[in-house]
Amino acid sequence: MGRYIAARIALMVPVLLILVTVMFVVLRIMPGDPVLAVLGGRNVSPEVIEEYRRRLGLDRPLAVQYVEYLGQIVRGDFGVSMRSGRPVVRELMERFPATLELAVAGMGVAFVVGLAGGMLAATRADRAADHAMRLANVGLFAMPIFWFGLMLQMIFAVELRWLPVGGRLDPVSQALFEPITGFYVLDAALRRDWSTLGLAVRHLVLPAITLGVVLSGLVGRLSRTRLLEVLGADYIRTARAKGVGERRVLWAHALRNALIPIVTVVGMQFALLVAGAVLTETVYSWPGVGRYLLTSIEYRDFPAIQGTVVFIALFVSLVNLLVDLTYPLIDPRVRL
């Protein structure tokens, strides 16, 4: 197990090196001056622009900038944001709990809805319910996430006024609330602040449904396919021949053996969910990593863009490693 983990971590090094190099080159060859973008106007004297460029190290040769940046990454230093003047790591750490909270809630929706739909379709194969679920799964997965988010906002926030339109809390509660971990739902529960807990959950519902329902189409299709394969296996026929009930066959025998590819896809999608929550966070004004990345791109904030991409790559690699480590827990026949 230890050698496996060490080998996987060693494999992450060249992947991250390639990613950092590509990101570094792309940002430098993009048109436009990042210093002008950050200073925000043309009425800035050349002396100020030059001084700002010198302070940020952008006047040095590209090779020197690249080596210095690699050294910073090795030391865990993602640099200082050109826009705010604060360390990028600190800004990411402030926003990551919001993104992670949204991704966990979205993945919970996707797993429950997708697995339930897949089980329904597999146990009623080639019947009307199966065809309806297959059509629904394809439609959900193909649905544009920003359009779906806007439709939910129009219906449940604007027309019905059941749920808030965006943000993590209303402005007054946001100003008064003192988070502990940054996960508002957890923090409100820890502080036994039930009114804030209710507000945090209400603000989380629409973004989580937007992320989760779209992804549930993929989970549903995979669950159906895998369950149909398992339900046709010899040991399932043997269990039925021994008089085991259909519900026990499905939950105790079939589902557990069908979970490995489902867990793999869910784990990979969870990591990508964190990386791809840009649209959802933008639609719902959710102050997470995705929105931070989008704002950094608008201002061409090189350190913030590079730091966010590396941070997301590290997170995706870590989640994939954790998914691999769960295999023996699901199926004891798997050995790492």
CSV table of C-alpha atoms in Angstrom, one decimal:
chain,number,residue,atom,x,y,z
A,1,MET,CA,0.0,0.0,0.0
A,2,GLY,CA,2.8,2.4,0.9
A,3,ARG,CA,4.7,1.7,-2.3
A,4,TYR,CA,1.5,2.2,-4.3
A,5,ILE,CA,0.8,5.6,-2.7
A,6,ALA,CA,4.4,6.7,-3.2
A,7,ALA,CA,4.3,5.7,-6.9
A,8,ARG,CA,1.1,7.6,-7.4
A,9,ILE,CA,2.5,10.7,-5.8
A,10,ALA,CA,5.6,10.4,-7.9
A,11,LEU,CA,3.5,10.2,-11.0
A,12,MET,CA,1.9,13.5,-10.1
A,13,VAL,CA,5.2,15.4,-10.4
A,14,PRO,CA,5.5,15.2,-14.2
A,15,VAL,CA,1.8,15.9,-14.7
A,16,LEU,CA,2.0,19.0,-12.6
A,17,LEU,CA,5.2,20.1,-14.3
A,18,ILE,CA,3.6,19.9,-17.7
A,19,LEU,CA,0.5,21.7,-16.5
A,20,VAL,CA,2.5,24.5,-14.9
A,21,THR,CA,4.7,24.9,-18.0
A,22,VAL,CA,1.7,25.0,-20.4
A,23,MET,CA,-0.1,27.5,-18.1
A,24,PHE,CA,3.0,29.7,-17.8
A,25,VAL,CA,3.6,29.8,-21.6
A,26,VAL,CA,-0.1,30.4,-22.5
A,27,LEU,CA,-0.4,33.3,-20.0
A,28,ARG,CA,2.7,35.0,-21.4
A,29,ILE,CA,1.8,34.7,-25.1
A,30,MET,CA,-1.8,36.0,-24.6
A,31,PRO,CA,-2.3,39.4,-26.1
A,32,GLY,CA,-2.7,42.4,-23.8
A,33,ASP,CA,-0.7,43.9,-21.0
A,34,PRO,CA,-1.5,42.3,-17.6
A,35,VAL,CA,-0.2,45.4,-15.7
A,36,LEU,CA,-2.6,47.7,-17.6
A,37,ALA,CA,-5.4,45.2,-16.9
A,38,VAL,CA,-4.7,45.3,-13.2
A,39,LEU,CA,-4.2,49.1,-13.0
A,40,GLY,CA,-7.5,49.4,-14.9
A,41,GLY,CA,-7.0,52.3,-17.3
A,42,ARG,CA,-5.0,54.1,-20.0
A,43,ASN,CA,-4.3,57.2,-17.9
A,44,VAL,CA,-1.4,55.7,-16.1
A,45,SER,CA,2.0,57.1,-16.6
A,46,PRO,CA,4.7,54.9,-18.2
A,47,GLU,CA,6.8,55.3,-15.0
A,48,VAL,CA,4.1,53.8,-12.8
A,49,ILE,CA,3.6,50.9,-15.3
A,50,GLU,CA,7.3,50.2,-15.4
A,51,GLU,CA,7.6,50.3,-11.7
A,52,TYR,CA,4.7,48.0,-11.2
A,53,ARG,CA,6.1,45.6,-13.8
A,54,ARG,CA,9.5,45.6,-12.1
A,55,ARG,CA,7.9,45.0,-8.7
A,56,LEU,CA,6.0,42.0,-10.1
A,57,GLY,CA,9.1,40.6,-11.7
A,58,LEU,CA,7.6,40.8,-15.2
A,59,ASP,CA,10.6,42.8,-16.6
A,60,ARG,CA,12.9,39.7,-16.2
A,61,PRO,CA,13.6,37.2,-18.9
A,62,LEU,CA,10.9,34.5,-19.3
A,63,ALA,CA,13.4,31.7,-18.3
A,64,VAL,CA,14.2,33.5,-15.1
A,65,GLN,CA,10.5,34.0,-14.3
A,66,TYR,CA,9.8,30.3,-15.0
A,67,VAL,CA,12.6,29.0,-12.8
A,68,GLU,CA,11.6,31.4,-10.0
A,69,TYR,CA,8.0,30.3,-10.3
A,70,LEU,CA,8.9,26.6,-10.1
A,71,GLY,CA,10.9,27.3,-7.0
A,72,GLN,CA,7.9,29.0,-5.4
A,73,ILE,CA,5.6,26.0,-6.3
A,74,VAL,CA,8.1,23.6,-4.7
A,75,ARG,CA,8.0,25.7,-1.5
A,76,GLY,CA,4.2,25.8,-1.5
A,77,ASP,CA,4.2,29.5,-2.4
A,78,PHE,CA,1.8,30.4,-5.1
A,79,GLY,CA,2.9,34.0,-5.2
A,80,VAL,CA,1.0,37.2,-4.5
A,81,SER,CA,-2.1,38.3,-6.3
A,82,MET,CA,-1.4,41.3,-8.6
A,83,ARG,CA,-5.0,42.6,-8.0
A,84,SER,CA,-5.3,42.4,-4.2
A,85,GLY,CA,-1.6,42.2,-3.1
A,86,ARG,CA,-2.4,39.2,-0.9
A,87,PRO,CA,-0.9,35.7,-1.0
A,88,VAL,CA,-2.8,33.5,-3.5
A,89,VAL,CA,-2.7,30.6,-1.1
A,90,ARG,CA,-4.5,32.6,1.5
A,91,GLU,CA,-7.2,33.7,-0.9
A,92,LEU,CA,-7.7,30.2,-2.2
A,93,MET,CA,-8.0,28.8,1.4
A,94,GLU,CA,-10.7,31.4,2.1
A,95,ARG,CA,-12.7,30.4,-0.9
A,96,PHE,CA,-12.1,26.6,-1.1
A,97,PRO,CA,-14.6,25.7,1.7
A,98,ALA,CA,-17.4,27.4,-0.2
A,99,THR,CA,-16.5,25.4,-3.4
A,100,LEU,CA,-16.1,22.2,-1.5
A,101,GLU,CA,-19.4,22.6,0.4
A,102,LEU,CA,-21.2,23.2,-2.9
A,103,ALA,CA,-19.4,20.2,-4.6
A,104,VAL,CA,-20.3,17.8,-1.7
A,105,ALA,CA,-23.9,18.9,-1.8
A,106,GLY,CA,-24.0,18.6,-5.6
A,107,MET,CA,-22.4,15.2,-5.6
A,108,GLY,CA,-24.9,14.0,-2.9
A,109,VAL,CA,-27.7,15.0,-5.2
A,110,ALA,CA,-26.1,13.4,-8.2
A,111,PHE,CA,-25.4,10.2,-6.4
A,112,VAL,CA,-28.8,9.7,-4.8
A,113,VAL,CA,-30.8,10.8,-7.9
A,114,GLY,CA,-28.5,9.0,-10.4
A,115,LEU,CA,-28.3,5.7,-8.5
A,116,ALA,CA,-32.0,5.6,-7.8
A,117,GLY,CA,-32.7,6.2,-11.5
A,118,GLY,CA,-30.2,3.6,-12.5
A,119,MET,CA,-31.7,1.0,-10.1
A,120,LEU,CA,-35.2,1.8,-11.3
A,121,ALA,CA,-34.2,1.4,-14.9
A,122,ALA,CA,-32.1,-1.8,-14.4
A,123,THR,CA,-34.9,-3.6,-12.4
A,124,ARG,CA,-37.4,-2.7,-15.1
A,125,ALA,CA,-35.2,-3.3,-18.2
A,126,ASP,CA,-36.9,-2.7,-21.6
A,127,ARG,CA,-40.1,-1.6,-19.9
A,128,ALA,CA,-41.7,1.9,-20.0
A,129,ALA,CA,-39.9,3.0,-16.9
A,130,ASP,CA,-36.5,2.0,-18.3
A,131,HIS,CA,-37.1,3.9,-21.5
A,132,ALA,CA,-38.3,6.9,-19.6
A,133,MET,CA,-35.2,6.9,-17.3
A,134,ARG,CA,-32.8,6.4,-20.2
A,135,LEU,CA,-34.3,9.4,-22.0
A,136,ALA,CA,-34.3,11.5,-18.9
A,137,ASN,CA,-30.6,10.6,-18.1
A,138,VAL,CA,-29.5,11.6,-21.6
A,139,GLY,CA,-31.5,14.9,-21.4
A,140,LEU,CA,-30.1,15.8,-18.0
A,141,PHE,CA,-26.5,15.2,-18.9
A,142,ALA,CA,-26.8,17.1,-22.1
A,143,MET,CA,-28.5,20.1,-20.5
A,144,PRO,CA,-26.4,23.3,-20.3
A,145,ILE,CA,-25.6,23.9,-16.7
A,146,PHE,CA,-25.9,27.7,-16.8
A,147,TRP,CA,-29.3,27.5,-18.6
A,148,PHE,CA,-30.6,25.1,-16.0
A,149,GLY,CA,-29.3,27.3,-13.2
A,150,LEU,CA,-31.0,30.4,-14.6
A,151,MET,CA,-34.3,28.4,-15.1
A,152,LEU,CA,-34.2,27.3,-11.4
A,153,GLN,CA,-33.6,30.9,-10.3
A,154,MET,CA,-36.5,32.2,-12.5
A,155,ILE,CA,-38.9,29.6,-11.1
A,156,PHE,CA,-38.0,29.1,-7.4
A,157,ALA,CA,-36.3,32.5,-6.6
A,158,VAL,CA,-38.0,35.1,-8.8
A,159,GLU,CA,-41.5,33.7,-9.5
A,160,LEU,CA,-42.3,31.5,-6.4
A,161,ARG,CA,-39.8,33.3,-4.0
A,162,TRP,CA,-39.2,30.1,-2.1
A,163,LEU,CA,-35.4,30.2,-2.2
A,164,PRO,CA,-32.8,33.0,-2.4
A,165,VAL,CA,-31.4,33.9,-5.8
A,166,GLY,CA,-27.7,33.7,-4.8
A,167,GLY,CA,-24.9,34.0,-2.3
A,168,ARG,CA,-24.2,31.9,0.8
A,169,LEU,CA,-26.2,34.0,3.3
A,170,ASP,CA,-28.2,37.3,3.2
A,171,PRO,CA,-26.1,40.4,3.6
A,172,VAL,CA,-27.0,41.0,7.3
A,173,SER,CA,-26.4,37.4,8.4
A,174,GLN,CA,-23.2,37.3,6.4
A,175,ALA,CA,-21.9,40.4,8.3
A,176,LEU,CA,-22.8,39.0,11.7
A,177,PHE,CA,-21.9,35.4,11.2
A,178,GLU,CA,-18.4,34.3,12.3
A,179,PRO,CA,-17.4,31.0,10.5
A,180,ILE,CA,-15.2,28.4,12.2
A,181,THR,CA,-14.1,26.2,9.3
A,182,GLY,CA,-15.6,28.1,6.3
A,183,PHE,CA,-18.3,25.4,5.8
A,184,TYR,CA,-21.3,27.5,6.7
A,185,VAL,CA,-23.7,24.6,7.2
A,186,LEU,CA,-21.3,22.9,9.5
A,187,ASP,CA,-20.3,26.1,11.3
A,188,ALA,CA,-23.9,27.1,11.9
A,189,ALA,CA,-24.6,23.6,13.4
A,190,LEU,CA,-21.4,23.8,15.6
A,191,ARG,CA,-22.5,27.2,16.9
A,192,ARG,CA,-26.1,26.0,17.3
A,193,ASP,CA,-27.2,28.9,15.3
A,194,TRP,CA,-30.3,27.3,13.8
A,195,SER,CA,-31.6,30.4,12.0
A,196,THR,CA,-28.3,30.8,10.2
A,197,LEU,CA,-28.2,27.0,9.5
A,198,GLY,CA,-31.6,27.3,7.8
A,199,LEU,CA,-30.4,30.2,5.8
A,200,ALA,CA,-27.2,28.4,4.7
A,201,VAL,CA,-29.2,25.4,3.6
A,202,ARG,CA,-31.7,27.5,1.7
A,203,HIS,CA,-28.9,29.3,-0.1
A,204,LEU,CA,-27.2,25.9,-0.9
A,205,VAL,CA,-30.3,24.2,-2.4
A,206,LEU,CA,-30.5,25.7,-5.8
A,207,PRO,CA,-26.7,25.6,-6.6
A,208,ALA,CA,-26.5,22.0,-5.4
A,209,ILE,CA,-29.5,20.9,-7.5
A,210,THR,CA,-28.0,22.7,-10.5
A,211,LEU,CA,-24.7,20.8,-10.2
A,212,GLY,CA,-26.1,17.5,-9.0
A,213,VAL,CA,-29.1,17.0,-11.4
A,214,VAL,CA,-27.0,17.6,-14.5
A,215,LEU,CA,-24.4,15.1,-13.3
A,216,SER,CA,-27.0,12.6,-12.2
A,217,GLY,CA,-27.7,11.7,-15.8
A,218,LEU,CA,-24.2,10.2,-16.1
A,219,VAL,CA,-24.4,8.4,-12.8
A,220,GLY,CA,-27.8,7.0,-13.8
A,221,ARG,CA,-26.7,5.7,-17.1
A,222,LEU,CA,-23.6,4.1,-15.6
A,223,SER,CA,-25.6,2.6,-12.7
A,224,ARG,CA,-28.1,1.0,-15.1
A,225,THR,CA,-25.5,-0.5,-17.4
A,226,ARG,CA,-23.4,-1.9,-14.5
A,227,LEU,CA,-26.4,-3.3,-12.6
A,228,LEU,CA,-27.7,-5.0,-15.7
A,229,GLU,CA,-24.4,-6.8,-16.1
A,230,VAL,CA,-24.3,-7.9,-12.5
A,231,LEU,CA,-28.0,-8.9,-12.4
A,232,GLY,CA,-27.3,-11.4,-15.2
A,233,ALA,CA,-24.3,-13.0,-13.4
A,234,ASP,CA,-24.4,-16.7,-12.3
A,235,TYR,CA,-24.1,-15.9,-8.6
A,236,ILE,CA,-27.2,-13.7,-8.8
A,237,ARG,CA,-29.2,-16.6,-10.5
A,238,THR,CA,-27.9,-18.9,-7.8
A,239,ALA,CA,-29.1,-16.5,-5.1
A,240,ARG,CA,-32.5,-16.3,-6.7
A,241,ALA,CA,-32.7,-20.1,-7.0
A,242,LYS,CA,-32.0,-20.4,-3.3
A,243,GLY,CA,-35.1,-18.3,-2.6
A,244,VAL,CA,-33.3,-15.0,-1.7
A,245,GLY,CA,-35.7,-12.1,-2.0
A,246,GLU,CA,-35.4,-9.7,-4.9
A,247,ARG,CA,-34.8,-6.7,-2.7
A,248,ARG,CA,-31.9,-8.5,-0.9
A,249,VAL,CA,-30.5,-9.7,-4.2
A,250,LEU,CA,-30.4,-6.1,-5.4
A,251,TRP,CA,-29.1,-4.4,-2.3
A,252,ALA,CA,-26.8,-7.0,-0.8
A,253,HIS,CA,-25.5,-8.9,-3.8
A,254,ALA,CA,-25.8,-6.8,-7.0
A,255,LEU,CA,-25.3,-3.2,-5.9
A,256,ARG,CA,-22.1,-3.8,-3.9
A,257,ASN,CA,-20.4,-5.5,-6.9
A,258,ALA,CA,-21.6,-2.8,-9.3
A,259,LEU,CA,-20.3,0.0,-7.2
A,260,ILE,CA,-16.6,0.0,-8.2
A,261,PRO,CA,-17.0,1.7,-11.6
A,262,ILE,CA,-19.7,3.9,-10.2
A,263,VAL,CA,-17.4,5.0,-7.4
A,264,THR,CA,-14.6,5.6,-9.9
A,265,VAL,CA,-16.7,7.9,-12.0
A,266,VAL,CA,-18.3,9.6,-9.1
A,267,GLY,CA,-14.8,10.3,-7.6
A,268,MET,CA,-13.5,11.7,-10.8
A,269,GLN,CA,-16.6,13.7,-11.4
A,270,PHE,CA,-16.4,15.1,-7.8
A,271,ALA,CA,-12.9,16.3,-8.5
A,272,LEU,CA,-14.0,17.8,-11.8
A,273,LEU,CA,-17.0,19.3,-10.0
A,274,VAL,CA,-14.7,21.4,-7.9
A,275,ALA,CA,-12.8,22.4,-11.0
A,276,GLY,CA,-15.8,23.0,-13.1
A,277,ALA,CA,-18.1,24.9,-10.7
A,278,VAL,CA,-17.2,28.2,-12.4
A,279,LEU,CA,-20.5,28.5,-14.2
A,280,THR,CA,-22.6,27.6,-11.2
A,281,GLU,CA,-20.7,29.9,-8.9
A,282,THR,CA,-21.0,32.7,-11.4
A,283,VAL,CA,-24.8,32.2,-11.8
A,284,TYR,CA,-25.4,32.1,-8.1
A,285,SER,CA,-22.7,34.6,-7.0
A,286,TRP,CA,-21.2,31.8,-5.0
A,287,PRO,CA,-17.8,33.1,-3.5
A,288,GLY,CA,-15.8,30.0,-4.4
A,289,VAL,CA,-12.6,29.0,-6.2
A,290,GLY,CA,-14.3,28.9,-9.6
A,291,ARG,CA,-15.5,32.5,-9.3
A,292,TYR,CA,-12.1,33.5,-8.1
A,293,LEU,CA,-10.5,31.9,-11.1
A,294,LEU,CA,-12.9,33.7,-13.5
A,295,THR,CA,-12.2,37.1,-11.9
A,296,SER,CA,-8.5,36.5,-12.0
A,297,ILE,CA,-8.7,35.7,-15.7
A,298,GLU,CA,-10.7,38.9,-16.3
A,299,TYR,CA,-7.8,40.9,-14.7
A,300,ARG,CA,-5.1,38.7,-16.1
A,301,ASP,CA,-3.8,38.1,-12.6
A,302,PHE,CA,-1.0,35.7,-13.5
A,303,PRO,CA,-0.1,34.5,-10.0
A,304,ALA,CA,-3.8,34.0,-9.1
A,305,ILE,CA,-4.5,32.1,-12.3
A,306,GLN,CA,-1.5,29.9,-12.1
A,307,GLY,CA,-2.0,29.2,-8.4
A,308,THR,CA,-5.6,28.3,-8.8
A,309,VAL,CA,-4.9,25.9,-11.7
A,310,VAL,CA,-2.1,24.2,-9.7
A,311,PHE,CA,-4.3,24.0,-6.6
A,312,ILE,CA,-7.2,22.4,-8.6
A,313,ALA,CA,-4.7,19.9,-10.3
A,314,LEU,CA,-3.4,18.9,-6.9
A,315,PHE,CA,-6.9,18.4,-5.6
A,316,VAL,CA,-8.0,16.3,-8.6
A,317,SER,CA,-4.9,14.1,-8.2
A,318,LEU,CA,-5.6,13.6,-4.5
A,319,VAL,CA,-9.2,12.7,-5.1
A,320,ASN,CA,-8.2,10.2,-7.7
A,321,LEU,CA,-5.7,8.6,-5.3
A,322,LEU,CA,-8.4,8.4,-2.6
A,323,VAL,CA,-10.8,6.8,-5.0
A,324,ASP,CA,-8.2,4.1,-5.8
A,325,LEU,CA,-7.7,3.5,-2.1
A,326,THR,CA,-11.4,2.8,-1.6
A,327,TYR,CA,-11.5,-0.2,-4.0
A,328,PRO,CA,-10.3,-2.8,-1.4
A,329,LEU,CA,-13.0,-1.5,1.0
A,330,ILE,CA,-15.7,-2.1,-1.6
A,331,ASP,CA,-14.4,-5.3,-3.1
A,332,PRO,CA,-11.9,-7.3,-1.0
A,333,ARG,CA,-10.7,-9.1,-4.1
A,334,VAL,CA,-9.0,-5.9,-5.2
A,335,ARG,CA,-5.4,-5.6,-3.8
A,336,LEU,CA,-3.3,-2.5,-4.4
